[in-house]
Tab-separated table of C-alpha atoms in Angstrom:
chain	number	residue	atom	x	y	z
A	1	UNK	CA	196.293	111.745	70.362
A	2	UNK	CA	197.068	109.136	72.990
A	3	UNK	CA	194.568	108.551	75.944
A	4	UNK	CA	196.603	109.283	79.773
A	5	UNK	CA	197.350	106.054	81.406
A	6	UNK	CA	195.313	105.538	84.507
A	7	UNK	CA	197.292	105.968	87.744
A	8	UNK	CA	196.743	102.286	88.618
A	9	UNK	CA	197.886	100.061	85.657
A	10	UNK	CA	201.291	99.883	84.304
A	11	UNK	CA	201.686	102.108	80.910
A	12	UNK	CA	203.558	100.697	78.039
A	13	UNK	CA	206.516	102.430	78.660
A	14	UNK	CA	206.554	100.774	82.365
A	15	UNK	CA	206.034	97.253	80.861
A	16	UNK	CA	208.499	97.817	78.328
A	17	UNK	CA	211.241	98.736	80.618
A	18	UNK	CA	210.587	95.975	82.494
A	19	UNK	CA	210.840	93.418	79.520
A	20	UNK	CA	214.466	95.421	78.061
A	21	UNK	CA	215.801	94.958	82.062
A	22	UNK	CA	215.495	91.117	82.148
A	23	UNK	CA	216.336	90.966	78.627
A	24	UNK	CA	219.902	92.690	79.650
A	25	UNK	CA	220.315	90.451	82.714
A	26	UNK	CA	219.539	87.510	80.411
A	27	UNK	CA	222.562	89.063	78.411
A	28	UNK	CA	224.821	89.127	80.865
A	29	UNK	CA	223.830	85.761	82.388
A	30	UNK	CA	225.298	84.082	79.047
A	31	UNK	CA	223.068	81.004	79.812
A	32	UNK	CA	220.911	79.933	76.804
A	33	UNK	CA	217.275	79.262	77.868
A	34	UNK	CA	215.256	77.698	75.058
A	35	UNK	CA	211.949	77.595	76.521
A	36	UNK	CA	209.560	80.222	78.420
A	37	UNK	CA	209.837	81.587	81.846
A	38	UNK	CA	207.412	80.642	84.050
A	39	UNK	CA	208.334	83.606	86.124
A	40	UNK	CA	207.773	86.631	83.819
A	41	UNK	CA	206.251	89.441	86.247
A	42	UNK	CA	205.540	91.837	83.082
A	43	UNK	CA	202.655	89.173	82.065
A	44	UNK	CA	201.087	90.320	85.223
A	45	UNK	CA	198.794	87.173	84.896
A	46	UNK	CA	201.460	85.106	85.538
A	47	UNK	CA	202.788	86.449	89.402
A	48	UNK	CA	200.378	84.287	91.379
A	49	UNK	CA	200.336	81.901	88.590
A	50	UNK	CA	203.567	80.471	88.338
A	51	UNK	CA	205.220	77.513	90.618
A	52	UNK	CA	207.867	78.976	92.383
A	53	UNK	CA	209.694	75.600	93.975
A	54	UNK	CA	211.736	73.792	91.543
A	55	UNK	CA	210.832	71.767	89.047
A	56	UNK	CA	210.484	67.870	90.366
A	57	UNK	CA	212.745	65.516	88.201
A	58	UNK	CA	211.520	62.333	87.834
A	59	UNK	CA	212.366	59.762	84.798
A	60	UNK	CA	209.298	58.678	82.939
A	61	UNK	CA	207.670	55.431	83.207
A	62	UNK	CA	205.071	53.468	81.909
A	63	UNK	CA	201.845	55.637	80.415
A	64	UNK	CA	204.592	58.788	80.455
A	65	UNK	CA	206.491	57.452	78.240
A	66	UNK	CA	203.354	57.073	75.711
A	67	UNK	CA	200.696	59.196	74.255
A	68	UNK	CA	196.930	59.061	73.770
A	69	UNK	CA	195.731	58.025	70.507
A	70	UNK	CA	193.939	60.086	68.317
A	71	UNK	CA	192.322	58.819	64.724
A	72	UNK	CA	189.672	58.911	61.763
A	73	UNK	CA	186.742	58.709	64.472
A	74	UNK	CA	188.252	61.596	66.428
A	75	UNK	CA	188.837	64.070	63.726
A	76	UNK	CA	186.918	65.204	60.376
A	77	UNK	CA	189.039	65.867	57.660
A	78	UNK	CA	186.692	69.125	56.930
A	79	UNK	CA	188.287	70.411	60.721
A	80	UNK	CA	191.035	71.546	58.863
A	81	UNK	CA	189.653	74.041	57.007
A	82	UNK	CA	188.374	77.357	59.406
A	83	UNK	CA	186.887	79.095	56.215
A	84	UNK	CA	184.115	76.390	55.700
A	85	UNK	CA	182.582	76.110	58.907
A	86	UNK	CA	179.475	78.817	58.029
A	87	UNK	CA	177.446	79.403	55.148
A	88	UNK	CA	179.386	82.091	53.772
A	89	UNK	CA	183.106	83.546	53.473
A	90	UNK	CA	184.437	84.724	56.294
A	91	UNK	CA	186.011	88.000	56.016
A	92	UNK	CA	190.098	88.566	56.029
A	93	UNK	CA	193.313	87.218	54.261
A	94	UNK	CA	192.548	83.405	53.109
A	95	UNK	CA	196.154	81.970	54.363
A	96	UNK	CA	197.245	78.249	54.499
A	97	UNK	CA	199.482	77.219	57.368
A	98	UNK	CA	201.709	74.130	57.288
A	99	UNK	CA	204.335	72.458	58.590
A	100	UNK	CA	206.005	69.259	60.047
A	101	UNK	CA	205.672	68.170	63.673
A	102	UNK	CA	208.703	66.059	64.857
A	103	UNK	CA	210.875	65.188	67.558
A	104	UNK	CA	214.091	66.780	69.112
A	105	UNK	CA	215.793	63.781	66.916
A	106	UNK	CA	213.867	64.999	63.830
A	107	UNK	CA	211.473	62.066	63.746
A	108	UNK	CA	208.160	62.786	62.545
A	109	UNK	CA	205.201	62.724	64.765
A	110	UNK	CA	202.711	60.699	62.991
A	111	UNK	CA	198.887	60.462	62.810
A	112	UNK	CA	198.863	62.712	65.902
A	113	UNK	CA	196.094	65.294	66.725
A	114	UNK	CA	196.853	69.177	65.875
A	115	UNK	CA	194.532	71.536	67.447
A	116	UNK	CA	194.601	75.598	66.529
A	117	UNK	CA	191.970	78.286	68.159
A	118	UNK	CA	192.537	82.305	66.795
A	119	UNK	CA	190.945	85.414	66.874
A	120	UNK	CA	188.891	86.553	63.403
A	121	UNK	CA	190.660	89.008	61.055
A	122	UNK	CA	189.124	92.045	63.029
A	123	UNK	CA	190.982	90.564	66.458
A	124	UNK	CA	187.684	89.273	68.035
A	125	UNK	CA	187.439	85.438	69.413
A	126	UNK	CA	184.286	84.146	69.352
A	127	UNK	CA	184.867	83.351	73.207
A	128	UNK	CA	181.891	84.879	75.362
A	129	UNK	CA	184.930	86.675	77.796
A	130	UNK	CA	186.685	88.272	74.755
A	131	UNK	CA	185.267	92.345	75.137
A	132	UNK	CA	186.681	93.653	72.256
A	133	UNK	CA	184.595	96.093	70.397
A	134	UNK	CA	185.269	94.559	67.081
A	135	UNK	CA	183.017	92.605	64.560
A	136	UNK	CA	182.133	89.059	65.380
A	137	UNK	CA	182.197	86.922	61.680
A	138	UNK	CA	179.200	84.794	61.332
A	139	UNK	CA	181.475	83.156	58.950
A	140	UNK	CA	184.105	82.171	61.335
A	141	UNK	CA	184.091	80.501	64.254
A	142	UNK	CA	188.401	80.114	64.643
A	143	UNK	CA	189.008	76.751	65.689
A	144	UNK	CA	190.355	73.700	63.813
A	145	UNK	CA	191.873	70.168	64.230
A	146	UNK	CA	193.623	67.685	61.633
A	147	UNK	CA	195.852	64.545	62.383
A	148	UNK	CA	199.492	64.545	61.590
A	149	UNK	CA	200.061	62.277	58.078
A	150	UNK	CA	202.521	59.506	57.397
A	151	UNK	CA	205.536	62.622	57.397
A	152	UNK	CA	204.320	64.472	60.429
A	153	UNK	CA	202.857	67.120	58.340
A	154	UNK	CA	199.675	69.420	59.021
A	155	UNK	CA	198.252	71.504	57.096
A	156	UNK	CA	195.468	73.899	57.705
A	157	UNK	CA	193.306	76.860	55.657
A	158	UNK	CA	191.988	80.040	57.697
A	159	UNK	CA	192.088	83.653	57.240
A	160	UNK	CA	194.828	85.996	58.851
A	161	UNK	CA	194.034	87.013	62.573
A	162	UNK	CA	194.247	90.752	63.245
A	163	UNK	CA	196.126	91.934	66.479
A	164	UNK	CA	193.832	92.518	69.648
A	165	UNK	CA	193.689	94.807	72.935
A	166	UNK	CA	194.089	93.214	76.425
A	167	UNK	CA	193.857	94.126	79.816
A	168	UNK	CA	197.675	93.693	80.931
A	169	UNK	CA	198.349	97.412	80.924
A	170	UNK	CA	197.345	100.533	79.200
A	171	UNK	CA	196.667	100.286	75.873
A	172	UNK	CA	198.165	96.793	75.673
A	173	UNK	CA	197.991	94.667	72.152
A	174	UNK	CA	198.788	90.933	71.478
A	175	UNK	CA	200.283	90.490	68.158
A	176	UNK	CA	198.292	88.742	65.771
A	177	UNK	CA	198.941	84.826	66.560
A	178	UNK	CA	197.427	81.953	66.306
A	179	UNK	CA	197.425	78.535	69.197
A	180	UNK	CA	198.735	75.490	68.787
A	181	UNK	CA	198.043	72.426	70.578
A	182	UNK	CA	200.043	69.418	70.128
A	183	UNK	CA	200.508	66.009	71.597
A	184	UNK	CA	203.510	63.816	70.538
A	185	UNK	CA	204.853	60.134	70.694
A	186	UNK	CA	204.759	60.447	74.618
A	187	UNK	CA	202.863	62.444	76.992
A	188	UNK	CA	206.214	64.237	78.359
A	189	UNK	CA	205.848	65.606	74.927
A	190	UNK	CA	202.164	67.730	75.409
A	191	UNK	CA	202.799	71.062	74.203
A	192	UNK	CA	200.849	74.375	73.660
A	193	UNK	CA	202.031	77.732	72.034
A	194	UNK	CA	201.471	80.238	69.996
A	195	UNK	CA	202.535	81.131	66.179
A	196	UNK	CA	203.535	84.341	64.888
A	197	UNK	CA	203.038	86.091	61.928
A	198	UNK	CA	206.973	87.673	60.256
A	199	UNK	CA	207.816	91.555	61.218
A	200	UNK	CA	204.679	92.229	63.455
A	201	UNK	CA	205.344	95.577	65.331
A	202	UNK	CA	203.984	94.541	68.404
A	203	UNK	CA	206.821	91.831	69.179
A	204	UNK	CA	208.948	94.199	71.691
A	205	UNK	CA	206.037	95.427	73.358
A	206	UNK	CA	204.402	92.102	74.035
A	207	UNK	CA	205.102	90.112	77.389
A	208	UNK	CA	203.759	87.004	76.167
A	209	UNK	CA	205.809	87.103	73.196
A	210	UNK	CA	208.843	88.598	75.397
A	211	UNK	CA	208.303	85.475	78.453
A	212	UNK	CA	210.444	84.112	76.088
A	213	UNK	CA	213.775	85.786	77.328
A	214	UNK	CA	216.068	84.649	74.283
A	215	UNK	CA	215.387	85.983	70.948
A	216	UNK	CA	216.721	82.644	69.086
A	217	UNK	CA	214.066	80.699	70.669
A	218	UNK	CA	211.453	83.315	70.092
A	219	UNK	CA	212.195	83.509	66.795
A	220	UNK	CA	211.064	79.966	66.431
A	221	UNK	CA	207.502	80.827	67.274
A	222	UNK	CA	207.561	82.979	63.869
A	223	UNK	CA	206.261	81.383	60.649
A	224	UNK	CA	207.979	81.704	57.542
A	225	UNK	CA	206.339	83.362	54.508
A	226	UNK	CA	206.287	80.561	51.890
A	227	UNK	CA	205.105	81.021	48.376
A	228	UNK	CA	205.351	77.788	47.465
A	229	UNK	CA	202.784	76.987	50.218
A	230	UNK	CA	200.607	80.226	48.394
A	231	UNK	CA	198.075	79.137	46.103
A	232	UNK	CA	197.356	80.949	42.665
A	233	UNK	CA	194.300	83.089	43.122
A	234	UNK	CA	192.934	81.518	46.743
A	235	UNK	CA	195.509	81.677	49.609
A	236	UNK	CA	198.672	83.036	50.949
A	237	UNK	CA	201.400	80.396	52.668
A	238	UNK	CA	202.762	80.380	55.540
A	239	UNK	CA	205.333	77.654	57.164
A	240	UNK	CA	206.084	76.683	60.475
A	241	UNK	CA	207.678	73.600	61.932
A	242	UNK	CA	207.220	72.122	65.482
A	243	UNK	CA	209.669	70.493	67.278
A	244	UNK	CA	208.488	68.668	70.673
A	245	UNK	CA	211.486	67.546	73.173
A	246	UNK	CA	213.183	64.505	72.583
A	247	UNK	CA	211.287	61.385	72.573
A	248	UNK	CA	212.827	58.557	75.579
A	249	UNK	CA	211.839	55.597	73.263
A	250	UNK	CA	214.662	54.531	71.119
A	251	UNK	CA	214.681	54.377	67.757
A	252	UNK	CA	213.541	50.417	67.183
A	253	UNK	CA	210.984	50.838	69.473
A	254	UNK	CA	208.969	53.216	67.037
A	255	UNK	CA	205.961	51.055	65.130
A	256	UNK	CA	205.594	52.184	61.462
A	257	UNK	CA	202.308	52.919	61.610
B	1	UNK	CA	220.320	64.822	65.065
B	2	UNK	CA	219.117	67.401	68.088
B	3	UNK	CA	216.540	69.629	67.289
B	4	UNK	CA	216.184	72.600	69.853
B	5	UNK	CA	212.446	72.259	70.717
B	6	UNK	CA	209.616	74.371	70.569
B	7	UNK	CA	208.705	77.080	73.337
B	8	UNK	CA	205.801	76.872	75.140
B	9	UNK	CA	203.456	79.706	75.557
B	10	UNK	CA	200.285	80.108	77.693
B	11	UNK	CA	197.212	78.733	77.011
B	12	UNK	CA	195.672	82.081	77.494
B	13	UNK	CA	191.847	83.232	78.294
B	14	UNK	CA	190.369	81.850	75.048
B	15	UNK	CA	190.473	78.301	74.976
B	16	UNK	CA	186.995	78.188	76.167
B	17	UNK	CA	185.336	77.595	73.011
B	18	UNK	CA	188.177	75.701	71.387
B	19	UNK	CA	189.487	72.975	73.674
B	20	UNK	CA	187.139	71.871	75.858
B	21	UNK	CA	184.191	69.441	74.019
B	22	UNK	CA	181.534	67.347	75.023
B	23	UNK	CA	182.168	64.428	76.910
B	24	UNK	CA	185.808	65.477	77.420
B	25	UNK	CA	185.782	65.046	81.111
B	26	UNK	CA	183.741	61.601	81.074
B	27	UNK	CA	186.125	58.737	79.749
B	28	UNK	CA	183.399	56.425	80.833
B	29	UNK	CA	180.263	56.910	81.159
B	30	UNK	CA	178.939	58.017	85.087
B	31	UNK	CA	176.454	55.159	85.008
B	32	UNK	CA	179.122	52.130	84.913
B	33	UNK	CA	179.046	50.480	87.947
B	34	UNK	CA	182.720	50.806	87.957
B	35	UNK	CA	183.129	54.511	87.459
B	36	UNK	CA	184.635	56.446	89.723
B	37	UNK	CA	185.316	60.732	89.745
B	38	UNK	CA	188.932	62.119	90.417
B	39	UNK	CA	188.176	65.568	90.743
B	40	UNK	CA	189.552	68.515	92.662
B	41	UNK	CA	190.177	72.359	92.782
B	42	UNK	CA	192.898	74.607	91.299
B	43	UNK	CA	194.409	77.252	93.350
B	44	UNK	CA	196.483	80.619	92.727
B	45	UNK	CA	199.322	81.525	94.647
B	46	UNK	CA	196.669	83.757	96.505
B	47	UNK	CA	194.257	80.527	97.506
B	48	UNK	CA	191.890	82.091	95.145
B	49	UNK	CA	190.522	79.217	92.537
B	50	UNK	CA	191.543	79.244	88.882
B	51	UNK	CA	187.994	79.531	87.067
B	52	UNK	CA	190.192	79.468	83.720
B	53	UNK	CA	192.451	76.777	83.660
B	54	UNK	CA	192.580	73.331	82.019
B	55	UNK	CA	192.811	69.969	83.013
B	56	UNK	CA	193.706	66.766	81.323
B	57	UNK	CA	194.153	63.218	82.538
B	58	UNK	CA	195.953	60.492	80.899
B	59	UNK	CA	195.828	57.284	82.777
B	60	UNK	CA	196.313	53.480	82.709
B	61	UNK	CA	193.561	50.901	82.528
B	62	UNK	CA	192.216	48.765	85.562
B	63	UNK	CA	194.646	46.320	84.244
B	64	UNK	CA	197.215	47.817	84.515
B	65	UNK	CA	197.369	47.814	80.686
B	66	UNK	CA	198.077	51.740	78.846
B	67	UNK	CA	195.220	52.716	76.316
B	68	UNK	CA	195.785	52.553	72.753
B	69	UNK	CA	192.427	53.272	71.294
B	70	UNK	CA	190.998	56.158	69.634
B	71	UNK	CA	188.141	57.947	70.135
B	72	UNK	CA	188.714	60.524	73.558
B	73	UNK	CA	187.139	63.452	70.942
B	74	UNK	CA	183.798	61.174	70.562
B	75	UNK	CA	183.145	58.916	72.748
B	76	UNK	CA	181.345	55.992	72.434
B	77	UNK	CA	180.710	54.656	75.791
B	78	UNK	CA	182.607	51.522	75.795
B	79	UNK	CA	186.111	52.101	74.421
B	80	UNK	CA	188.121	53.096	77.177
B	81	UNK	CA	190.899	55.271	76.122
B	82	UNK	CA	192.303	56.533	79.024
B	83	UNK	CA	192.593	60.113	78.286
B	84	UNK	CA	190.326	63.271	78.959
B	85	UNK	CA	190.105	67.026	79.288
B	86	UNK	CA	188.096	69.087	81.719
B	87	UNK	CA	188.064	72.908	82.442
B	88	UNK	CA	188.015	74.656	85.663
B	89	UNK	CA	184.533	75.967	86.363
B	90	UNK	CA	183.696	79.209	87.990
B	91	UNK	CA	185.110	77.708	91.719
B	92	UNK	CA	188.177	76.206	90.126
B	93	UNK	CA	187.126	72.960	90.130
B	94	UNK	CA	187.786	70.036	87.574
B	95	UNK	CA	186.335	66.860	87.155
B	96	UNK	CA	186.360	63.344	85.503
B	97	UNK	CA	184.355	60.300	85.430
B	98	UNK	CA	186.891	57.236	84.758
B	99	UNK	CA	188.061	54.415	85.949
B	100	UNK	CA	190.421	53.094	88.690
B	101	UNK	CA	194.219	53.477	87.315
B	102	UNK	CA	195.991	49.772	87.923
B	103	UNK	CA	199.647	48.444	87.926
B	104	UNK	CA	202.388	48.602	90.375
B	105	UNK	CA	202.524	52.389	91.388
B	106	UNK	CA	199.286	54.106	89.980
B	107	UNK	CA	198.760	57.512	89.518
B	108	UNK	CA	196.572	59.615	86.750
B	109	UNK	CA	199.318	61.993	84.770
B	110	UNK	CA	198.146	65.182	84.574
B	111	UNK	CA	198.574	68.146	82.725
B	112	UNK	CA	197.908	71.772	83.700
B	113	UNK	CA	196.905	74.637	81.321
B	114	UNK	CA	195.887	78.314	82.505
B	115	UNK	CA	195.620	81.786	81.518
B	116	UNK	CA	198.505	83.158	83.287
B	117	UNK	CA	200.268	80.116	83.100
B	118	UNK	CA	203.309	80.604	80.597
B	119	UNK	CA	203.890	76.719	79.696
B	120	UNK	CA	202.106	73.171	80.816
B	121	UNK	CA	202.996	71.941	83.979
B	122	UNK	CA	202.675	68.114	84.540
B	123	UNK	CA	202.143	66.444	87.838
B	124	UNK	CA	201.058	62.544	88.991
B	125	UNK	CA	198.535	62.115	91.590
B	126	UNK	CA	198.836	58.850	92.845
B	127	UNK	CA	195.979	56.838	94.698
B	128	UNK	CA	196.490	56.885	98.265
B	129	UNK	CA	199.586	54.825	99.404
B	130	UNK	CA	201.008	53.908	95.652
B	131	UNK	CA	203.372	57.483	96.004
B	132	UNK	CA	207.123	56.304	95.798
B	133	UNK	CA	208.642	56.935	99.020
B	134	UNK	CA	210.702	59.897	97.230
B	135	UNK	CA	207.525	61.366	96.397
B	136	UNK	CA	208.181	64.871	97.373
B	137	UNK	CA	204.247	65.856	97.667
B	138	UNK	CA	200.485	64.562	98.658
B	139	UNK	CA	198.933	61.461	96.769
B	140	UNK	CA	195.513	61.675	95.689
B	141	UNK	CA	192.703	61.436	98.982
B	142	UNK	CA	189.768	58.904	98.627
B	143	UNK	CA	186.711	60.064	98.587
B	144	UNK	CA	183.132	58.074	98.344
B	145	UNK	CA	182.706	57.904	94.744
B	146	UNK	CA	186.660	57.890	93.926
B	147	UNK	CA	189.605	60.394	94.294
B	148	UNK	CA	190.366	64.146	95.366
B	149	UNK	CA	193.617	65.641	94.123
B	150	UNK	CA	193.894	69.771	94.067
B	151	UNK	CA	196.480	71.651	92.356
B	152	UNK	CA	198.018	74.315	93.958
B	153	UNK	CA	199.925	76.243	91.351
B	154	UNK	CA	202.202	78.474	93.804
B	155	UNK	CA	202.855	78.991	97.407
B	156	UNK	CA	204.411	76.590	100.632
B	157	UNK	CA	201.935	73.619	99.650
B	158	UNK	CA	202.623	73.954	96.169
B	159	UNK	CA	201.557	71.088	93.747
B	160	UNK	CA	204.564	68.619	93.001
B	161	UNK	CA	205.603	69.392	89.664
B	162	UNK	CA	207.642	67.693	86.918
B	163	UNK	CA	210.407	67.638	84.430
B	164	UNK	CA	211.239	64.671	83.013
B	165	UNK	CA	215.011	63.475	82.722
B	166	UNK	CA	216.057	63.149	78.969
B	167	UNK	CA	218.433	60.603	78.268
């Protein structure tokens, strides 16, 4: 049995409609747009949120046009791994994520910092705000860091998130996800998103997900399923690469670290 | 080779416990005789503060010079390395205790995160009278200890923000 929408929040079916309307006037626009909206009135979070003047184009100079640097003293190797963090197991699907973080030229992003924060297995953050009536895991706190290696590569070990309710409209659910934080070769580069887990059911429902008008560039949010990433009696795989935009220094310019 | 970047999504209400860390906000230390605070208030397209958004700085030395030094995730009090993070607190307000950006036009890059907000938005505030005169928006406003520079994420006094040619 499903529980009446309340008369003053958007039901599913309202939100949906809205996302399958710009989705067909992104159709028949027959512009690609490879990142987010900003705009995207179906995340209702984001109407009085979102600049609504142009973006100002400058070119970058001087500390722009490098990043922060982030090392050994910064980050414990140990940060890597979100099911070690407690005295016991947590609970859920032991899964190890990795990937490569490079450039829009394909250059790896080296010895840079990674930061990911999730929900548990049961869809509960530890976060004080998060109201979910689900379990919190004294095993798991959900938040990790490593630094890129000599390939751009990271690589981290933490159990499966579970899907979770939120306040957007009625009877709203994220798909299960976990955020990414990244930082590359130059600050224009700073990025933070969200990776998804293959074939979740939720993906046409959620306007997160869906701010992303173009289903090419959406799809690059998903992780691949990776058995050669599984490990024999401890942890499923899962893949994902990261591209950041395209670095301004030129190519002699970058120090082999 | 072009590579199609990665989209951005939204920082979302959770960050709380992950991003944010101790001494984030506080690239020096508040006692230095040459610290100063940029700090300032983030506003909805309402006027109502942003209790849930996130701030970072990255920022050239006195000098002039641009940080190369680790360390920003543990500080130890000496190494400047001209990069921080700071939430918004319950009145929308940011902070940092640094130092006083140098070189020929300086500003503090910054970087704007927020539940709501569907991808980072970057923005300079430059000390008062170092703005370009094609600077389409405010500079930063000197204040007694250092520098005030809000960020208004939507409406007619909207917050100057940036994309960045590509070559």
């Amino acid at each position: 049995m499903t529980t009446p929408t309340p008369s003053d929040v958007a039901s599913q079916a309202d939100i949906t409609a809205e996302i399958e309307a710009i989705s067909k006037e992104y159709d028949a626009a027959g512009v690609v747009e490879d990142n987010v909206r900003l705009d995207y009135a179906p995340y209702r979070s984001s109407i009085l949120r979102h600049p609504t003047k142009a973006l100002h184009q400058v070119d970058p100079e001087g500390i722009e046009l490098v990043a922060p640097v982030f090392g050994q003293r910064d980050v414990d190797p140990l940060e890597a791994d979100l099911t070690i963090q407690h005295r016991g197991e947590p609970v859920g699907e032991r899964m190890v994520v990795t990937g490569r973080v490079t450039d829009g030229e394909g250059r790896p992003i080296r010895h840079q910092l990674v930061e990911i924060w999730q929900a548990n297995a049961g869809g509960r953050y530890i976060h004080q705000r998060d109201q979910h009536p689900a379990a919190i895991d004294p095993n798991f706190t959900g938040m990790g860091r490593c630094l890129t290696d000599a390939d751009g590569s990271y690589e981290f070990t933490t159990i499966k998130p579970g899907p979770y309710p939120w306040r957007n409209h009625h009877n709203a659910w994220r798909p299960a996800h976990i955020h990414f934080s990244l930082f590359g070769t130059e600050f224009t580069q700073r990025l933070i998103t969200q990776m998804y887990f293959p074939g979740d059911p939720l993906f046409a429902l959620d306007p997160i997900y869906q701010s992303i008008v173009d289903p090419a560039a959406r799809q690059r949010l998903v992780a691949t399923y990776d058995h050669d990433v599984t490990r024999h009696e401890w942890a499923t795989g899962y893949r994902w690469d990261i591209v950041l935009t395209g670095s301004h220094r030129t190519v002699f310019e970058e120090d082999e670290q | 080779m072009s590579l199609t970047p990665t989209p951005g999504q939204t920082v979302g209400p959770f960050f709380g416990f992950a991003l944010p860390y101790d001494g984030g906000g506080e690239l020096v230390p508040h006692t230095r005789p040459d610290a100063i605070r940029l700090h300032g208030r983030v506003y909805d397209g309402a006027g109502d503060p942003v209790p849930d958004a996130l701030v970072e700085v990255w920022q050239a030395a006195p000098d002039g010079s641009v940080p190369q030094e680790p360390g920003s995730l543990h500080r130890d009090g000496y190494t400047f390395t001209g990069w921080g993070r700071a939430a918004t607190d319950r009145t929308g307000r940011y902070q940092f205790t640094t130092l006083r950006p140098g070189g020929a036009s300086p500003y503090f890059a910054l970087t704007v995160f927020a539940r709501g907000l569907t991808d980072r938005l970057f923005t300079r505030a430059y000390l008062p009278g170092a703005a370009p005169a094609a600077w389409p928006g405010p500079a930063a406003q000197a204040d007694d200890r250092g520098f005030v520079f809000d960020i208004r994420l939507q409406g007619e006094d909207e917050t100057v923000f940036l994309t960045y040619a590509q070559d």
